[in-house]
Coordinates of C-alpha atoms in Angstrom, one line a residue:
M1 CA 0.0 0.0 0.0
T2 CA 1.0 3.6 -0.2
N3 CA 3.0 5.3 2.6
P4 CA 0.8 5.9 5.7
A5 CA 1.8 9.5 5.5
E6 CA -0.2 9.7 2.3
G7 CA -3.3 8.7 4.1
T8 CA -4.2 5.2 2.9
Q9 CA -6.5 3.1 5.2
P10 CA -6.2 -0.5 4.1
G11 CA -8.8 -3.1 4.9
A12 CA -7.7 -6.7 4.7
A13 CA -4.2 -7.3 3.2
L14 CA -4.3 -6.7 -0.5
P15 CA -2.3 -8.5 -3.2
S16 CA 0.4 -6.6 -5.0
T17 CA -0.7 -7.6 -8.5
M18 CA -4.0 -8.2 -10.2
R19 CA -5.4 -9.6 -13.5
A20 CA -6.8 -6.9 -15.9
V21 CA -7.9 -6.7 -19.5
V22 CA -5.9 -4.0 -21.3
C23 CA -6.7 -2.3 -24.7
H24 CA -3.8 -2.3 -27.1
G25 CA -5.9 -1.3 -30.1
P26 CA -8.8 -2.5 -32.1
E27 CA -9.4 -6.3 -31.6
D28 CA -6.2 -6.4 -29.5
Y29 CA -7.4 -6.7 -25.8
R30 CA -5.1 -8.7 -23.6
L31 CA -5.4 -10.2 -20.1
E32 CA -2.4 -9.1 -18.2
E33 CA -0.9 -9.0 -14.7
L34 CA -0.7 -5.4 -13.4
A35 CA 0.2 -3.8 -10.1
V36 CA -2.8 -3.2 -7.9
P37 CA -3.5 0.6 -7.9
Q38 CA -2.7 2.5 -4.7
P39 CA -5.2 5.2 -3.7
R40 CA -4.1 8.8 -3.0
Q41 CA -5.6 10.9 -0.2
D42 CA -8.9 11.6 -2.1
E43 CA -9.3 8.3 -3.9
L44 CA -11.0 4.9 -3.2
L45 CA -9.9 1.4 -4.2
I46 CA -12.6 -1.1 -4.9
R47 CA -12.4 -4.9 -5.4
V48 CA -14.5 -5.4 -8.5
E49 CA -17.4 -7.8 -8.1
A50 CA -19.0 -7.6 -11.5
V51 CA -18.7 -5.6 -14.7
G52 CA -21.3 -5.5 -17.5
V53 CA -20.5 -5.6 -21.2
C54 CA -22.6 -3.3 -23.5
A55 CA -22.8 -2.3 -27.2
S56 CA -20.3 0.5 -26.7
D57 CA -17.7 -2.0 -25.4
V58 CA -18.2 -4.0 -28.6
K59 CA -17.9 -0.9 -30.7
C60 CA -14.6 0.1 -29.0
Y61 CA -13.2 -3.5 -29.2
H62 CA -13.6 -3.5 -32.9
G63 CA -12.4 0.1 -33.3
A64 CA -14.8 2.9 -33.9
A65 CA -13.6 3.5 -37.5
K66 CA -14.0 -0.1 -38.5
F67 CA -17.3 -0.4 -36.7
W68 CA -18.7 2.5 -38.5
G69 CA -17.0 1.8 -41.9
D70 CA -15.6 5.3 -41.7
E71 CA -11.9 5.7 -41.3
N72 CA -12.4 9.4 -40.5
R73 CA -14.1 8.7 -37.2
P74 CA -11.8 8.7 -34.2
S75 CA -11.4 5.6 -32.0
W76 CA -13.2 5.7 -28.7
A77 CA -10.9 3.8 -26.5
Q78 CA -7.4 4.9 -25.8
K79 CA -4.6 2.4 -25.9
G80 CA -3.3 1.1 -22.6
I81 CA -6.6 1.6 -20.8
I82 CA -8.6 -1.1 -19.0
P83 CA -12.2 -1.3 -20.4
G84 CA -15.4 -1.7 -18.4
H85 CA -17.8 1.0 -17.2
E86 CA -20.9 -0.9 -15.8
F87 CA -19.5 -2.1 -12.5
V88 CA -20.0 -2.7 -8.8
G89 CA -17.4 -3.2 -6.2
I90 CA -16.4 -3.2 -2.5
V91 CA -14.3 -0.4 -1.1
V92 CA -11.2 -2.1 0.3
A93 CA -8.8 0.8 0.7
A94 CA -9.0 4.6 0.7
G95 CA -7.1 7.8 1.1
Q96 CA -7.2 9.7 4.4
H97 CA -10.0 12.0 3.4
A98 CA -11.9 10.0 0.8
L99 CA -14.2 8.1 3.1
A100 CA -15.2 11.2 5.1
Q101 CA -15.8 13.2 1.9
R102 CA -18.1 10.6 0.5
N103 CA -19.6 9.5 3.9
I104 CA -18.9 5.9 3.4
A105 CA -16.8 3.2 5.2
L106 CA -14.4 0.5 4.1
G107 CA -16.5 -2.5 3.1
T108 CA -19.2 -0.4 1.4
R109 CA -20.5 -1.6 -1.9
I110 CA -20.6 1.1 -4.5
V111 CA -21.3 1.8 -8.1
C112 CA -20.0 4.8 -10.1
E113 CA -21.4 6.8 -13.0
Q114 CA -19.6 6.3 -16.3
I115 CA -18.6 9.9 -16.8
V116 CA -15.8 11.4 -14.6
P117 CA -16.7 15.1 -15.0
C118 CA -13.9 17.8 -14.9
G119 CA -16.0 20.2 -12.8
E120 CA -14.5 23.2 -14.7
C121 CA -15.9 23.3 -18.2
R122 CA -19.0 25.2 -19.3
Y123 CA -21.3 22.2 -18.9
C124 CA -20.0 21.2 -15.5
R125 CA -20.3 24.8 -14.2
R126 CA -23.9 24.8 -15.3
G127 CA -24.7 21.6 -13.6
Q128 CA -24.8 19.6 -16.8
Y129 CA -21.9 17.3 -15.8
W130 CA -23.0 14.4 -18.0
M131 CA -22.1 16.5 -21.0
C132 CA -18.6 17.4 -19.6
A133 CA -16.5 18.8 -22.5
P134 CA -13.3 16.7 -21.8
H135 CA -15.7 13.7 -21.4
E136 CA -13.3 11.4 -19.5
M137 CA -15.0 8.1 -18.7
F138 CA -14.2 4.9 -17.0
G139 CA -13.0 2.3 -19.4
F140 CA -12.8 4.5 -22.5
R141 CA -10.6 7.5 -21.9
G142 CA -8.9 9.1 -19.0
F143 CA -9.6 6.4 -16.4
D144 CA -9.2 2.7 -16.2
G145 CA -12.4 0.6 -16.1
A146 CA -13.5 -2.4 -14.3
M147 CA -12.4 -5.4 -16.4
A148 CA -9.9 -6.0 -13.6
E149 CA -9.8 -7.4 -10.1
Y150 CA -9.3 -3.9 -8.6
L151 CA -10.3 -0.4 -9.7
L152 CA -9.2 3.0 -8.6
V153 CA -12.0 5.5 -8.1
P154 CA -10.8 9.1 -8.6
S155 CA -11.9 12.1 -6.5
R156 CA -14.0 13.5 -9.3
A157 CA -16.0 10.3 -9.8
R158 CA -19.7 10.3 -9.0
V159 CA -20.2 7.5 -6.4
H160 CA -23.5 5.9 -5.2
Q161 CA -23.9 3.3 -2.4
A162 CA -25.4 0.1 -3.8
P163 CA -27.6 -2.5 -2.0
S164 CA -25.5 -5.2 -0.4
H165 CA -28.1 -8.0 -0.6
I166 CA -28.6 -8.2 -4.3
P167 CA -26.4 -10.3 -6.7
A168 CA -23.4 -8.4 -8.1
Q169 CA -24.5 -8.6 -11.7
H170 CA -27.8 -7.0 -10.7
A171 CA -26.1 -4.2 -8.9
A172 CA -23.9 -3.5 -12.0
F173 CA -27.1 -3.1 -14.0
A174 CA -27.6 0.2 -12.3
E175 CA -25.6 1.9 -15.0
P176 CA -27.7 0.9 -18.1
L177 CA -30.9 1.2 -16.0
S178 CA -30.1 4.8 -15.1
C179 CA -29.4 5.5 -18.7
A180 CA -32.9 4.1 -19.6
L181 CA -34.5 6.1 -16.9
H182 CA -32.9 9.3 -18.2
A183 CA -34.3 8.7 -21.7
V184 CA -37.8 8.3 -20.0
E185 CA -37.3 11.6 -18.2
R186 CA -36.4 13.3 -21.4
A187 CA -39.7 12.1 -23.0
D188 CA -41.8 14.0 -20.4
I189 CA -44.5 11.3 -20.5
K190 CA -48.1 12.3 -19.6
F191 CA -50.9 10.2 -18.2
E192 CA -52.8 9.9 -21.4
D193 CA -49.8 9.0 -23.6
I194 CA -49.3 6.0 -25.8
V195 CA -45.6 5.2 -25.3
V196 CA -43.7 3.0 -27.8
V197 CA -40.4 1.5 -26.9
A198 CA -38.4 0.0 -29.8
G199 CA -35.9 -2.7 -28.7
C200 CA -36.2 -5.0 -25.7
G201 CA -32.5 -5.3 -24.9
P202 CA -31.1 -4.0 -21.5
I203 CA -31.8 -0.3 -22.2
G204 CA -35.2 -1.0 -23.8
L205 CA -36.4 -3.1 -20.9
G206 CA -35.3 -0.3 -18.5
M207 CA -37.2 2.2 -20.6
I208 CA -40.3 0.0 -20.4
A209 CA -40.1 -0.2 -16.6
G210 CA -39.4 3.5 -16.3
A211 CA -42.2 4.4 -18.7
R212 CA -44.7 2.2 -16.8
S213 CA -43.8 4.0 -13.6
K214 CA -45.0 7.2 -15.2
S215 CA -48.5 5.7 -15.5
P216 CA -49.2 6.5 -19.2
A217 CA -52.3 5.1 -20.9
M218 CA -50.3 2.3 -22.6
V219 CA -46.7 1.1 -23.0
V220 CA -46.1 -0.8 -26.3
A221 CA -42.9 -2.8 -26.8
L222 CA -41.4 -3.6 -30.3
D223 CA -38.8 -6.3 -31.0
L224 CA -38.0 -9.2 -33.3
S225 CA -37.5 -11.7 -30.5
D226 CA -40.5 -13.3 -28.8
E227 CA -38.2 -14.2 -25.8
K228 CA -37.4 -10.5 -25.3
L229 CA -41.0 -9.4 -25.8
A230 CA -42.0 -11.8 -23.0
L231 CA -39.5 -10.1 -20.8
A232 CA -40.9 -6.7 -21.9
K233 CA -44.3 -7.9 -20.5
K234 CA -42.7 -8.7 -17.2
C235 CA -41.1 -5.2 -17.1
G236 CA -44.4 -3.5 -17.6
A237 CA -45.4 -3.5 -21.3
D238 CA -49.1 -3.6 -21.9
L239 CA -48.8 -4.7 -25.5
T240 CA -45.9 -6.4 -27.4
V241 CA -45.5 -6.4 -31.2
N242 CA -43.1 -8.7 -33.1
I243 CA -42.1 -6.5 -36.0
G244 CA -41.0 -9.5 -38.0
R245 CA -44.6 -10.7 -38.2
E246 CA -46.7 -7.6 -37.6
D247 CA -46.9 -4.1 -39.0
A248 CA -46.0 -2.0 -36.0
I249 CA -47.0 1.3 -37.6
Q250 CA -50.5 0.0 -38.6
T251 CA -50.9 -1.5 -35.1
I252 CA -50.2 1.8 -33.4
K253 CA -52.5 3.7 -35.8
D254 CA -55.3 1.2 -35.1
L255 CA -54.8 1.8 -31.4
T256 CA -55.0 5.6 -31.7
D257 CA -57.8 6.3 -34.2
G258 CA -55.2 6.8 -36.9
Y259 CA -53.2 9.5 -35.1
G260 CA -50.1 7.6 -33.9
A261 CA -48.2 7.3 -30.7
D262 CA -47.4 10.2 -28.4
V263 CA -43.9 9.1 -27.4
Y264 CA -41.3 6.9 -29.2
L265 CA -38.2 5.7 -27.3
E266 CA -35.5 4.2 -29.6
A267 CA -33.3 1.5 -28.1
T268 CA -32.6 -0.9 -30.9
G269 CA -29.4 0.5 -32.4
H270 CA -30.7 -0.4 -35.9
P271 CA -31.1 2.5 -38.4
S272 CA -34.4 1.2 -39.6
A273 CA -35.9 1.9 -36.2
V274 CA -35.4 5.7 -36.8
A275 CA -37.8 6.0 -39.7
Q276 CA -40.1 3.5 -38.0
G277 CA -40.4 5.9 -35.1
L278 CA -40.9 9.0 -37.2
N279 CA -43.8 7.2 -38.9
I280 CA -45.3 5.8 -35.7
L281 CA -45.6 9.1 -34.0
R282 CA -48.5 11.5 -34.2
K283 CA -48.1 15.1 -35.1
L284 CA -46.4 17.0 -32.3
G285 CA -45.2 13.7 -30.9
T286 CA -41.9 13.1 -29.1
Y287 CA -39.0 11.0 -30.3
V288 CA -36.1 10.1 -27.9
E289 CA -32.9 8.6 -29.3
Y290 CA -30.6 6.6 -27.1
S291 CA -29.0 3.8 -29.2
V292 CA -25.4 3.2 -30.1
F293 CA -25.7 2.7 -33.9
G294 CA -23.4 0.5 -36.0
T295 CA -24.1 2.5 -39.2
E296 CA -25.5 5.9 -39.9
A297 CA -29.2 6.4 -40.1
T298 CA -30.8 8.4 -43.0
V299 CA -34.3 9.8 -42.7
D300 CA -36.7 12.2 -44.4
W301 CA -36.3 15.3 -42.2
S302 CA -39.4 16.8 -43.7
I303 CA -41.4 14.4 -41.6
I304 CA -39.9 16.0 -38.5
G305 CA -40.6 19.6 -39.6
D306 CA -43.0 20.3 -42.3
D307 CA -45.2 17.2 -41.8
K308 CA -45.5 16.6 -38.1
E309 CA -43.5 19.2 -36.1
L310 CA -42.0 16.6 -33.9
N311 CA -39.9 17.0 -30.8
V312 CA -36.7 15.0 -31.5
L313 CA -34.5 14.6 -28.4
G314 CA -31.2 12.8 -27.6
A315 CA -30.4 11.2 -24.4
H316 CA -26.9 10.5 -23.0
L317 CA -25.8 8.6 -19.9
G318 CA -28.1 8.6 -16.7
P319 CA -27.7 11.9 -14.9
H320 CA -29.7 12.2 -11.7
C321 CA -31.4 8.8 -12.3
W322 CA -29.0 6.6 -10.3
P323 CA -30.9 6.7 -7.0
A324 CA -34.1 5.8 -8.8
A325 CA -32.3 2.9 -10.7
L326 CA -30.9 1.5 -7.4
R327 CA -34.3 1.7 -5.7
L328 CA -35.9 -0.1 -8.7
L329 CA -33.3 -2.9 -8.5
E330 CA -33.7 -3.2 -4.8
S331 CA -37.5 -3.4 -5.0
G332 CA -37.3 -6.7 -6.9
A333 CA -39.8 -5.5 -9.4
L334 CA -37.7 -6.4 -12.4
P335 CA -37.0 -10.0 -13.6
M336 CA -33.3 -9.5 -13.1
D337 CA -32.3 -13.2 -13.2
E338 CA -33.7 -13.2 -16.8
I339 CA -32.4 -9.8 -17.8
C340 CA -28.8 -10.6 -16.6
S341 CA -28.7 -13.7 -18.7
D342 CA -25.1 -14.7 -19.0
Q343 CA -22.1 -14.4 -16.7
F344 CA -18.4 -15.1 -17.6
P345 CA -15.2 -15.3 -15.6
L346 CA -12.6 -12.6 -16.4
E347 CA -10.4 -14.9 -18.5
R348 CA -13.3 -15.3 -20.9
F349 CA -13.8 -11.6 -21.5
L350 CA -13.6 -12.0 -25.2
D351 CA -16.4 -14.6 -25.2
A352 CA -18.5 -12.0 -23.3
I353 CA -17.7 -9.3 -25.9
N354 CA -18.5 -11.6 -28.8
L355 CA -21.8 -12.7 -27.3
V356 CA -22.9 -9.1 -26.9
G357 CA -21.8 -8.3 -30.5
N358 CA -23.8 -11.3 -31.9
P359 CA -27.6 -10.6 -31.8
A360 CA -28.2 -14.3 -32.6
G361 CA -26.6 -15.1 -29.2
G362 CA -30.0 -14.5 -27.6
S363 CA -28.5 -12.8 -24.5
V364 CA -30.1 -9.8 -22.8
K365 CA -27.3 -8.7 -20.5
V366 CA -23.8 -10.1 -20.3
S367 CA -21.6 -9.7 -17.2
I368 CA -18.1 -10.6 -16.1
L369 CA -18.0 -11.8 -12.5
L370 CA -14.8 -11.5 -10.5

């Protein structure tokens, strides 16, 4: 550990080295033996329990340029960094002031928001920390992520205590769930709204649960998988539509006297879902985009303006939604054993990434357990 003069409070004796996945470039991630990080006065050290794998991890693994088919796009992940941003862990060591500053103790289970805001840019000064201009994030740039046995939590990280009695892979789901809830907040759902959620992966299922908590008239889930649509029902969908067999646009029009849905939340990551949403919505409806797309989406923008005067909104990360996400996980209202469908040991990190990147794999949420 660090010199006691620097203020480290160790818990149980810690090893000197750890296993960690390190990014050396696109499709070149390696499991290596590294030194266990040592916390400074205002830092925490956690023993990682679980880390989720999401579409952005797949995108970074393959390289942003290759993933998009556009060599002009910059790569997301910096070389030499440890990936993994959806994580939960136990505080095992801390700097002298870190515990008091965060009002936590050694042994506390915590989760961290993906963004590590600078606190100084225009957005941070205005309280819009999730759009921080430098945009340093766990596992992508600036700070090592959690595909490792231990992780250093910097002083600028946004930390939340997590329930100690739920499985680690469920607690790690707080990150994608908070993102889903932020998209729901952006939609400003009203009691009489017909809300359509496209895509019943992890984010989409969270959107369904969040939208249902707003008590709209109806929540409709769209997907190609009957298995995922069954989960959507368990998360609060009133109606499910398999778009491989049914005409989603006509179904919604039939439900709404031909007008269309009030709100459309996009969580598929497929470009075709964008045009689908614009056509499903009524005039003056609201479209919220959250997906990580693999290719660019092209639409007729005249639908947005001249035809329907739509509200088209983006959503990024999960600001101010973490406490709600953690309460929802703790409540047991979500079928988490079915949502968190696959778990892998750290040495099989590449199997986990490949499974998330293969839609035919049938998984909903993949986690690495440590």
